[in-house]
Amino acid sequence: MNGTALIAGVSGIVGNNLARHLVKGGWTVQGLARRPPADLAGVEPVAADLLDAGSLRQALAARAPTHVFITTWLRQETEAENIRVNAAMVRNLLDGLRLAGSVRHVALVTGLKHYLGPFEAYGKGNLPETPFREEQGRLPIENFYYAQEDEVFAAAGRDGFSWSVHRPHTVIGYALGNAMNMGVTLAVYATLCRETGRPFRFPGSPAQWNGLTDITDARQLACHLAWAATTPAARNEAFNIVNGDVFRWSWMWGRIAVWFGLEPAPFDGTVRPLQAQMADDAPLWAEIAARHGLVEPDLGRLASAWHTDADLGRPIEVVTDMGKSRRLGFLDYQATDDSFFDLFERLRASRVIP
């Protein structure tokens, strides 16, 4: 079963991979973004700003999607602004589609800040025990993920469509110019270390180095989104979604180092954030890009050091339970070291890294 999908945020790491997956599965796919990418074969671009309700309605006037996938958000200075802006984006989109009356299902992608709290209170206070499970519910704190959910729930009650909420851990996959992109960030960092002879140091905390964790491949998330959108038992449910394996960074860091031909530096327990390590590397990356003929000389469009630091610097173990999806029939699995290696191969083939 498939239909006509409208992907809000098609230029991002989740939307880009979802679009490719749905096209391959025979869906009609419409990709909405302020500047939709031109390299997505089979995707009809829809240029629109989710914060401009009037122009958004015009852009959606001739659209009649059966399934809507919301894979985008905008980071603001405060959580109050995050709530105002990101709730408005969801509300404007669903209001703009209301007249067509075609929507049967809406899928919303959020994340583990549902359990860990928003940026202003990230990993603080009384947190649920790990592994995180969907029934643990909301924290007693304002969170823009909750505001986005509430907009979807209200519109579903009003317009009669089903919904699903998807909570990935750190998402890795191919997309450039994305605000949250650990895989590309680590590839750029490893390249800088190899080109300059710097030690390849784990930038995060002892808790992340030693503790169990997991990750979400964007391709795995795409499969999960399509599954929930077309599986009756998954309607009106919230799900965690990760690769299905667990690992320790003390093991994964060495695997990444070997792929790049590096010797990993010993970890001494000191947090060395990438944001500080890479603060002055923009000119160096431009020089590397020119020397190797790379497609993107702007380090700021490739690396999201601040977000990688937030994930790898957490003082607590973070691991996620997938039992709910398994019980309802989603059995896909993705080895996380292969997620990294597949991404690195594609980055090299696309001349993003040398």
mmCIF file of C-alpha atoms in Angstrom:
data_model
loop_
_atom_site.group_PDB
_atom_site.id
_atom_site.type_symbol
_atom_site.label_atom_id
_atom_site.label_comp_id
_atom_site.label_asym_id
_atom_site.label_seq_id
_atom_site.Cartn_x
_atom_site.Cartn_y
_atom_site.Cartn_z
ATOM 1 C CA MET A 1 0.000 0.000 0.000
ATOM 2 C CA ASN A 2 1.292 3.445 -0.910
ATOM 3 C CA GLY A 3 -0.069 6.791 -2.010
ATOM 4 C CA THR A 4 0.944 10.401 -2.454
ATOM 5 C CA ALA A 5 3.440 11.588 0.143
ATOM 6 C CA LEU A 6 4.179 15.193 1.056
ATOM 7 C CA ILE A 7 7.507 15.435 2.906
ATOM 8 C CA ALA A 8 7.985 18.650 4.866
ATOM 9 C CA GLY A 9 11.722 19.148 5.225
ATOM 10 C CA VAL A 10 12.789 17.199 2.149
ATOM 11 C CA SER A 11 16.188 18.917 2.080
ATOM 12 C CA GLY A 12 17.167 17.580 5.513
ATOM 13 C CA ILE A 13 18.862 14.359 6.506
ATOM 14 C CA VAL A 14 15.565 12.592 7.329
ATOM 15 C CA GLY A 15 13.461 14.010 4.512
ATOM 16 C CA ASN A 16 16.120 13.397 1.870
ATOM 17 C CA ASN A 17 16.504 9.715 2.741
ATOM 18 C CA LEU A 18 12.750 9.254 3.167
ATOM 19 C CA ALA A 19 12.098 10.706 -0.285
ATOM 20 C CA ARG A 20 14.525 8.275 -1.905
ATOM 21 C CA HIS A 21 12.965 5.338 -0.036
ATOM 22 C CA LEU A 22 9.394 6.249 -0.991
ATOM 23 C CA VAL A 23 10.234 6.858 -4.650
ATOM 24 C CA LYS A 24 11.875 3.439 -4.789
ATOM 25 C CA GLY A 25 8.707 1.985 -3.256
ATOM 26 C CA GLY A 26 6.467 3.411 -5.972
ATOM 27 C CA TRP A 27 5.022 6.379 -4.081
ATOM 28 C CA THR A 28 4.186 9.708 -5.671
ATOM 29 C CA VAL A 29 6.410 12.070 -3.691
ATOM 30 C CA GLN A 30 6.172 15.826 -3.197
ATOM 31 C CA GLY A 31 9.118 17.431 -1.395
ATOM 32 C CA LEU A 32 8.500 20.653 0.507
ATOM 33 C CA ALA A 33 11.285 22.983 1.629
ATOM 34 C CA ARG A 34 12.170 26.631 1.309
ATOM 35 C CA ARG A 35 14.753 25.553 -1.266
ATOM 36 C CA PRO A 36 13.946 21.988 -2.377
ATOM 37 C CA PRO A 37 16.996 20.042 -3.616
ATOM 38 C CA ALA A 38 17.351 19.483 -7.328
ATOM 39 C CA ASP A 39 19.059 16.089 -7.058
ATOM 40 C CA LEU A 40 16.118 13.985 -5.871
ATOM 41 C CA ALA A 41 14.931 12.008 -8.881
ATOM 42 C CA GLY A 42 11.207 11.352 -8.924
ATOM 43 C CA VAL A 43 10.394 14.011 -6.316
ATOM 44 C CA GLU A 44 8.162 16.943 -7.238
ATOM 45 C CA PRO A 45 9.592 20.048 -5.528
ATOM 46 C CA VAL A 46 7.311 22.307 -3.503
ATOM 47 C CA ALA A 47 9.010 25.576 -2.550
ATOM 48 C CA ALA A 48 7.325 27.036 0.530
ATOM 49 C CA ASP A 49 8.025 28.524 3.945
ATOM 50 C CA LEU A 50 6.164 26.781 6.765
ATOM 51 C CA LEU A 51 6.139 30.021 8.753
ATOM 52 C CA ASP A 52 4.378 31.978 5.987
ATOM 53 C CA ALA A 53 0.828 30.671 6.265
ATOM 54 C CA GLY A 54 -0.519 32.643 3.310
ATOM 55 C CA SER A 55 2.074 31.630 0.741
ATOM 56 C CA LEU A 56 2.046 28.097 2.141
ATOM 57 C CA ARG A 57 -1.676 27.793 1.426
ATOM 58 C CA GLN A 58 -1.032 28.917 -2.147
ATOM 59 C CA ALA A 59 1.775 26.399 -2.594
ATOM 60 C CA LEU A 60 -0.458 23.610 -1.286
ATOM 61 C CA ALA A 61 -3.632 24.641 -3.129
ATOM 62 C CA ALA A 62 -3.225 22.054 -5.897
ATOM 63 C CA ARG A 63 -1.824 19.327 -3.635
ATOM 64 C CA ALA A 64 -3.819 16.378 -2.346
ATOM 65 C CA PRO A 65 -1.406 14.162 -0.430
ATOM 66 C CA THR A 66 -2.668 11.051 1.299
ATOM 67 C CA HIS A 67 0.289 10.913 3.705
ATOM 68 C CA VAL A 68 2.212 13.776 5.295
ATOM 69 C CA PHE A 69 5.666 13.359 6.821
ATOM 70 C CA ILE A 70 6.912 16.201 9.032
ATOM 71 C CA THR A 71 10.692 15.911 9.266
ATOM 72 C CA THR A 72 11.785 19.490 9.916
ATOM 73 C CA TRP A 73 12.263 22.001 12.726
ATOM 74 C CA LEU A 74 13.990 25.347 13.293
ATOM 75 C CA ARG A 75 16.258 25.915 16.284
ATOM 76 C CA GLN A 76 15.614 29.143 18.218
ATOM 77 C CA GLU A 77 17.424 30.960 21.041
ATOM 78 C CA THR A 78 15.045 29.845 23.802
ATOM 79 C CA GLU A 79 12.692 26.926 24.361
ATOM 80 C CA ALA A 80 9.759 29.337 24.455
ATOM 81 C CA GLU A 81 10.694 30.463 20.939
ATOM 82 C CA ASN A 82 11.274 26.854 19.870
ATOM 83 C CA ILE A 83 7.722 26.091 20.964
ATOM 84 C CA ARG A 84 6.193 29.128 19.275
ATOM 85 C CA VAL A 85 7.996 28.687 15.954
ATOM 86 C CA ASN A 86 7.928 24.909 15.571
ATOM 87 C CA ALA A 87 4.320 24.515 16.687
ATOM 88 C CA ALA A 88 3.341 27.193 14.156
ATOM 89 C CA MET A 89 5.125 25.309 11.373
ATOM 90 C CA VAL A 90 3.125 22.147 12.050
ATOM 91 C CA ARG A 91 -0.131 24.064 12.492
ATOM 92 C CA ASN A 92 0.331 26.065 9.277
ATOM 93 C CA LEU A 93 1.105 22.936 7.265
ATOM 94 C CA LEU A 94 -1.911 20.977 8.467
ATOM 95 C CA ASP A 95 -4.210 23.990 8.162
ATOM 96 C CA GLY A 96 -2.983 24.489 4.598
ATOM 97 C CA LEU A 97 -3.897 20.911 3.688
ATOM 98 C CA ARG A 98 -7.294 20.926 5.371
ATOM 99 C CA LEU A 99 -9.309 22.166 2.386
ATOM 100 C CA ALA A 100 -8.225 19.283 0.136
ATOM 101 C CA GLY A 101 -9.478 16.752 2.693
ATOM 102 C CA SER A 102 -7.115 14.128 1.276
ATOM 103 C CA VAL A 103 -4.831 13.422 4.225
ATOM 104 C CA ARG A 104 -5.169 9.934 5.704
ATOM 105 C CA HIS A 105 -2.064 9.835 7.899
ATOM 106 C CA VAL A 106 0.451 12.296 9.391
ATOM 107 C CA ALA A 107 3.849 11.128 10.667
ATOM 108 C CA LEU A 108 5.867 13.447 12.915
ATOM 109 C CA VAL A 109 9.600 12.967 13.538
ATOM 110 C CA THR A 110 10.817 14.225 16.925
ATOM 111 C CA GLY A 111 13.565 12.531 18.958
ATOM 112 C CA LEU A 112 14.958 11.496 22.313
ATOM 113 C CA LYS A 113 14.687 14.999 23.749
ATOM 114 C CA HIS A 114 11.198 13.725 24.490
ATOM 115 C CA TYR A 115 12.871 11.801 27.344
ATOM 116 C CA LEU A 116 16.005 13.919 27.905
ATOM 117 C CA GLY A 117 14.426 17.377 27.905
ATOM 118 C CA PRO A 118 14.935 20.379 25.598
ATOM 119 C CA PHE A 119 18.284 22.081 25.022
ATOM 120 C CA GLU A 120 17.849 24.419 27.996
ATOM 121 C CA ALA A 121 17.401 21.486 30.419
ATOM 122 C CA TYR A 122 19.042 18.703 28.419
ATOM 123 C CA GLY A 123 19.867 15.610 30.478
ATOM 124 C CA LYS A 124 19.044 17.338 33.772
ATOM 125 C CA GLY A 125 16.541 16.729 36.544
ATOM 126 C CA ASN A 126 14.645 13.484 37.083
ATOM 127 C CA LEU A 127 14.922 11.567 33.828
ATOM 128 C CA PRO A 128 13.281 8.254 32.930
ATOM 129 C CA GLU A 129 15.388 5.130 33.334
ATOM 130 C CA THR A 130 17.101 3.678 30.296
ATOM 131 C CA PRO A 131 16.396 2.036 27.999
ATOM 132 C CA PHE A 132 13.824 4.678 27.112
ATOM 133 C CA ARG A 133 10.359 3.256 26.441
ATOM 134 C CA GLU A 134 7.408 5.021 24.861
ATOM 135 C CA GLU A 135 5.129 4.532 27.865
ATOM 136 C CA GLN A 136 7.461 6.669 30.004
ATOM 137 C CA GLY A 137 5.629 9.712 28.676
ATOM 138 C CA ARG A 138 6.405 13.396 28.926
ATOM 139 C CA LEU A 139 8.687 15.194 31.355
ATOM 140 C CA PRO A 140 7.121 17.945 33.512
ATOM 141 C CA ILE A 141 8.813 20.674 31.484
ATOM 142 C CA GLU A 142 7.985 22.713 28.403
ATOM 143 C CA ASN A 143 9.317 21.066 25.236
ATOM 144 C CA PHE A 144 8.749 21.981 21.593
ATOM 145 C CA TYR A 145 8.407 18.285 20.713
ATOM 146 C CA TYR A 146 5.324 18.150 22.929
ATOM 147 C CA ALA A 147 3.951 21.282 21.265
ATOM 148 C CA GLN A 148 4.438 19.745 17.816
ATOM 149 C CA GLU A 149 2.677 16.571 18.933
ATOM 150 C CA ASP A 150 -0.233 18.563 20.325
ATOM 151 C CA GLU A 151 -0.704 20.331 16.983
ATOM 152 C CA VAL A 152 -0.832 16.965 15.188
ATOM 153 C CA PHE A 153 -3.241 15.502 17.754
ATOM 154 C CA ALA A 154 -5.568 18.509 17.517
ATOM 155 C CA ALA A 155 -5.641 18.428 13.713
ATOM 156 C CA ALA A 156 -6.185 14.650 13.690
ATOM 157 C CA GLY A 157 -9.147 15.018 16.033
ATOM 158 C CA ARG A 158 -10.560 17.762 13.847
ATOM 159 C CA ASP A 159 -9.917 16.288 10.398
ATOM 160 C CA GLY A 160 -10.071 12.543 11.052
ATOM 161 C CA PHE A 161 -6.654 11.326 9.920
ATOM 162 C CA SER A 162 -4.424 8.879 11.822
ATOM 163 C CA TRP A 163 -0.979 9.811 13.114
ATOM 164 C CA SER A 164 2.332 8.364 14.246
ATOM 165 C CA VAL A 165 5.221 9.912 16.186
ATOM 166 C CA HIS A 166 8.772 8.713 15.570
ATOM 167 C CA ARG A 167 11.571 9.272 18.110
ATOM 168 C CA PRO A 168 15.002 8.497 16.655
ATOM 169 C CA HIS A 169 18.276 8.711 18.529
ATOM 170 C CA THR A 170 21.134 10.557 16.786
ATOM 171 C CA VAL A 171 20.410 10.325 13.042
ATOM 172 C CA ILE A 172 23.258 9.640 10.633
ATOM 173 C CA GLY A 173 22.984 9.589 6.862
ATOM 174 C CA TYR A 174 23.694 11.551 3.727
ATOM 175 C CA ALA A 175 22.628 15.192 3.674
ATOM 176 C CA LEU A 176 24.662 18.367 3.427
ATOM 177 C CA GLY A 177 23.961 21.684 5.130
ATOM 178 C CA ASN A 178 22.023 19.963 7.915
ATOM 179 C CA ALA A 179 21.948 21.308 11.470
ATOM 180 C CA MET A 180 22.242 17.857 13.084
ATOM 181 C CA ASN A 181 24.650 15.622 11.231
ATOM 182 C CA MET A 182 27.056 13.614 13.383
ATOM 183 C CA GLY A 183 28.166 11.296 10.594
ATOM 184 C CA VAL A 184 29.323 14.058 8.250
ATOM 185 C CA THR A 185 30.808 16.005 11.165
ATOM 186 C CA LEU A 186 32.945 13.041 12.253
ATOM 187 C CA ALA A 187 34.006 12.415 8.652
ATOM 188 C CA VAL A 188 35.187 16.022 8.336
ATOM 189 C CA TYR A 189 36.945 15.869 11.712
ATOM 190 C CA ALA A 190 38.740 12.635 10.778
ATOM 191 C CA THR A 191 39.783 14.163 7.460
ATOM 192 C CA LEU A 192 41.221 17.203 9.235
ATOM 193 C CA CYS A 193 43.147 14.941 11.627
ATOM 194 C CA ARG A 194 44.545 12.861 8.786
ATOM 195 C CA GLU A 195 45.530 15.882 6.687
ATOM 196 C CA THR A 196 47.232 17.705 9.571
ATOM 197 C CA GLY A 197 48.571 14.854 11.693
ATOM 198 C CA ARG A 198 46.467 15.886 14.676
ATOM 199 C CA PRO A 199 45.482 13.157 17.144
ATOM 200 C CA PHE A 200 42.050 11.679 16.472
ATOM 201 C CA ARG A 201 40.591 12.262 19.931
ATOM 202 C CA PHE A 202 37.159 11.275 21.163
ATOM 203 C CA PRO A 203 35.595 14.643 22.063
ATOM 204 C CA GLY A 204 32.955 13.475 24.530
ATOM 205 C CA SER A 205 32.385 12.324 28.092
ATOM 206 C CA PRO A 206 33.468 9.190 29.969
ATOM 207 C CA ALA A 207 29.784 8.217 30.253
ATOM 208 C CA GLN A 208 29.471 8.118 26.467
ATOM 209 C CA TRP A 209 32.864 6.465 25.949
ATOM 210 C CA ASN A 210 32.123 3.636 28.384
ATOM 211 C CA GLY A 211 28.325 3.366 28.330
ATOM 212 C CA LEU A 212 26.035 1.583 25.928
ATOM 213 C CA THR A 213 24.349 3.660 23.260
ATOM 214 C CA ASP A 214 22.594 3.337 19.907
ATOM 215 C CA ILE A 215 22.050 5.358 16.736
ATOM 216 C CA THR A 216 19.434 5.736 14.004
ATOM 217 C CA ASP A 217 20.421 5.353 10.365
ATOM 218 C CA ALA A 218 18.315 7.721 8.245
ATOM 219 C CA ARG A 219 17.516 4.788 5.946
ATOM 220 C CA GLN A 220 16.211 2.760 8.897
ATOM 221 C CA LEU A 221 14.080 5.722 9.949
ATOM 222 C CA ALA A 222 12.713 6.009 6.395
ATOM 223 C CA CYS A 223 11.656 2.355 6.478
ATOM 224 C CA HIS A 224 10.004 2.878 9.857
ATOM 225 C CA LEU A 225 8.090 5.953 8.691
ATOM 226 C CA ALA A 226 6.742 4.133 5.642
ATOM 227 C CA TRP A 227 5.856 1.090 7.754
ATOM 228 C CA ALA A 228 3.900 3.067 10.353
ATOM 229 C CA ALA A 229 2.106 5.099 7.689
ATOM 230 C CA THR A 230 0.770 1.953 6.012
ATOM 231 C CA THR A 231 0.283 -0.457 8.928
ATOM 232 C CA PRO A 232 -3.129 -0.290 10.646
ATOM 233 C CA ALA A 233 -1.746 -1.557 13.967
ATOM 234 C CA ALA A 234 0.723 1.357 14.065
ATOM 235 C CA ARG A 235 -1.907 4.070 13.764
ATOM 236 C CA ASN A 236 -2.123 6.652 16.540
ATOM 237 C CA GLU A 237 1.026 5.408 18.253
ATOM 238 C CA ALA A 238 4.379 6.897 19.257
ATOM 239 C CA PHE A 239 7.524 4.870 18.574
ATOM 240 C CA ASN A 240 11.207 4.862 19.338
ATOM 241 C CA ILE A 241 13.281 4.038 16.277
ATOM 242 C CA VAL A 242 16.952 3.013 16.310
ATOM 243 C CA ASN A 243 19.116 0.619 14.309
ATOM 244 C CA GLY A 244 18.525 -2.327 16.613
ATOM 245 C CA ASP A 245 22.081 -2.848 17.874
ATOM 246 C CA VAL A 246 23.977 -1.278 20.772
ATOM 247 C CA PHE A 247 27.648 -0.315 21.044
ATOM 248 C CA ARG A 248 30.162 1.611 23.114
ATOM 249 C CA TRP A 249 32.077 4.540 21.674
ATOM 250 C CA SER A 250 35.233 2.951 23.073
ATOM 251 C CA TRP A 251 34.720 0.342 20.316
ATOM 252 C CA MET A 252 33.166 2.494 17.568
ATOM 253 C CA TRP A 253 35.824 5.226 17.741
ATOM 254 C CA GLY A 254 38.519 2.742 16.798
ATOM 255 C CA ARG A 255 36.397 1.402 13.940
ATOM 256 C CA ILE A 256 35.962 4.904 12.510
ATOM 257 C CA ALA A 257 39.673 5.631 12.932
ATOM 258 C CA VAL A 258 40.649 2.506 10.988
ATOM 259 C CA TRP A 259 38.342 3.446 8.106
ATOM 260 C CA PHE A 260 40.185 6.754 7.732
ATOM 261 C CA GLY A 261 43.629 5.191 8.162
ATOM 262 C CA LEU A 262 44.119 6.784 11.573
ATOM 263 C CA GLU A 263 45.367 5.581 14.920
ATOM 264 C CA PRO A 264 42.837 6.621 17.587
ATOM 265 C CA ALA A 265 44.299 8.675 20.415
ATOM 266 C CA PRO A 266 43.914 7.144 23.886
ATOM 267 C CA PHE A 267 40.940 8.515 25.811
ATOM 268 C CA ASP A 268 41.976 10.016 29.142
ATOM 269 C CA GLY A 269 38.498 11.026 30.322
ATOM 270 C CA THR A 270 38.857 14.678 29.331
ATOM 271 C CA VAL A 271 36.011 16.249 27.353
ATOM 272 C CA ARG A 272 37.453 18.060 24.316
ATOM 273 C CA PRO A 273 34.488 19.500 22.388
ATOM 274 C CA LEU A 274 34.706 19.514 18.607
ATOM 275 C CA GLN A 275 33.364 23.047 18.553
ATOM 276 C CA ALA A 276 36.597 24.202 20.220
ATOM 277 C CA GLN A 277 38.858 21.808 18.318
ATOM 278 C CA MET A 278 37.473 22.918 14.933
ATOM 279 C CA ALA A 279 36.875 26.591 15.748
ATOM 280 C CA ASP A 280 39.650 27.875 13.460
ATOM 281 C CA ASP A 281 39.490 25.196 10.772
ATOM 282 C CA ALA A 282 37.376 26.954 8.135
ATOM 283 C CA PRO A 283 40.367 28.275 6.132
ATOM 284 C CA LEU A 284 42.125 24.913 6.431
ATOM 285 C CA TRP A 285 39.067 23.051 5.151
ATOM 286 C CA ALA A 286 38.783 25.466 2.214
ATOM 287 C CA GLU A 287 42.405 24.714 1.354
ATOM 288 C CA ILE A 288 41.840 20.948 1.618
ATOM 289 C CA ALA A 289 38.745 21.249 -0.569
ATOM 290 C CA ALA A 290 40.641 23.186 -3.221
ATOM 291 C CA ARG A 291 43.571 20.744 -3.172
ATOM 292 C CA HIS A 292 41.359 17.663 -3.527
ATOM 293 C CA GLY A 293 38.625 19.163 -5.717
ATOM 294 C CA LEU A 294 35.886 18.737 -3.145
ATOM 295 C CA VAL A 295 32.354 19.968 -3.769
ATOM 296 C CA GLU A 296 31.881 21.953 -0.540
ATOM 297 C CA PRO A 297 34.644 24.293 0.678
ATOM 298 C CA ASP A 298 32.467 25.835 3.428
ATOM 299 C CA LEU A 299 33.127 23.981 6.685
ATOM 300 C CA GLY A 300 30.021 25.551 8.220
ATOM 301 C CA ARG A 301 27.798 23.790 5.685
ATOM 302 C CA LEU A 302 29.258 20.379 6.474
ATOM 303 C CA ALA A 303 30.012 20.124 10.186
ATOM 304 C CA SER A 304 27.546 20.572 13.043
ATOM 305 C CA ALA A 305 30.079 20.393 15.871
ATOM 306 C CA TRP A 306 27.715 21.874 18.465
ATOM 307 C CA HIS A 307 25.178 19.083 17.974
ATOM 308 C CA THR A 308 27.761 16.295 17.923
ATOM 309 C CA ASP A 309 29.214 17.746 21.131
ATOM 310 C CA ALA A 310 25.760 17.696 22.746
ATOM 311 C CA ASP A 311 25.328 14.007 21.931
ATOM 312 C CA LEU A 312 28.839 12.817 22.756
ATOM 313 C CA GLY A 313 29.172 15.004 25.842
ATOM 314 C CA ARG A 314 26.133 13.688 27.701
ATOM 315 C CA PRO A 315 26.892 12.678 31.304
ATOM 316 C CA ILE A 316 24.420 9.781 31.231
ATOM 317 C CA GLU A 317 24.004 6.551 29.302
ATOM 318 C CA VAL A 318 21.384 6.800 26.562
ATOM 319 C CA VAL A 319 19.951 3.653 25.008
ATOM 320 C CA THR A 320 16.531 3.036 23.488
ATOM 321 C CA ASP A 321 14.001 0.207 23.558
ATOM 322 C CA MET A 322 12.439 -0.931 20.260
ATOM 323 C CA GLY A 323 10.078 -3.541 21.714
ATOM 324 C CA LYS A 324 6.891 -1.729 20.764
ATOM 325 C CA SER A 325 7.714 -1.671 17.054
ATOM 326 C CA ARG A 326 8.927 -5.264 17.130
ATOM 327 C CA ARG A 327 5.692 -6.475 18.694
ATOM 328 C CA LEU A 328 3.704 -4.755 15.949
ATOM 329 C CA GLY A 329 5.795 -6.258 13.149
ATOM 330 C CA PHE A 330 8.661 -3.877 12.321
ATOM 331 C CA LEU A 331 11.688 -6.192 12.293
ATOM 332 C CA ASP A 332 14.233 -4.243 10.207
ATOM 333 C CA TYR A 333 17.806 -4.058 11.530
ATOM 334 C CA GLN A 334 20.849 -2.000 10.566
ATOM 335 C CA ALA A 335 24.398 -2.533 11.875
ATOM 336 C CA THR A 336 25.640 0.840 13.090
ATOM 337 C CA ASP A 337 29.290 0.472 12.037
ATOM 338 C CA ASP A 338 28.006 -0.225 8.521
ATOM 339 C CA SER A 339 25.839 2.905 8.781
ATOM 340 C CA PHE A 340 28.984 4.967 9.304
ATOM 341 C CA PHE A 341 30.993 3.138 6.649
ATOM 342 C CA ASP A 342 28.219 3.387 4.037
ATOM 343 C CA LEU A 343 27.973 7.115 4.708
ATOM 344 C CA PHE A 344 31.732 7.635 4.478
ATOM 345 C CA GLU A 345 31.845 5.734 1.174
ATOM 346 C CA ARG A 346 29.095 7.926 -0.252
ATOM 347 C CA LEU A 347 30.764 11.114 0.990
ATOM 348 C CA ARG A 348 33.984 10.054 -0.728
ATOM 349 C CA ALA A 349 32.213 9.030 -3.953
ATOM 350 C CA SER A 350 30.381 12.392 -3.998
ATOM 351 C CA ARG A 351 33.666 14.305 -3.459
ATOM 352 C CA VAL A 352 32.558 15.674 -0.121
ATOM 353 C CA ILE A 353 35.639 14.241 1.593
ATOM 354 C CA PRO A 354 38.920 13.204 -0.113
#
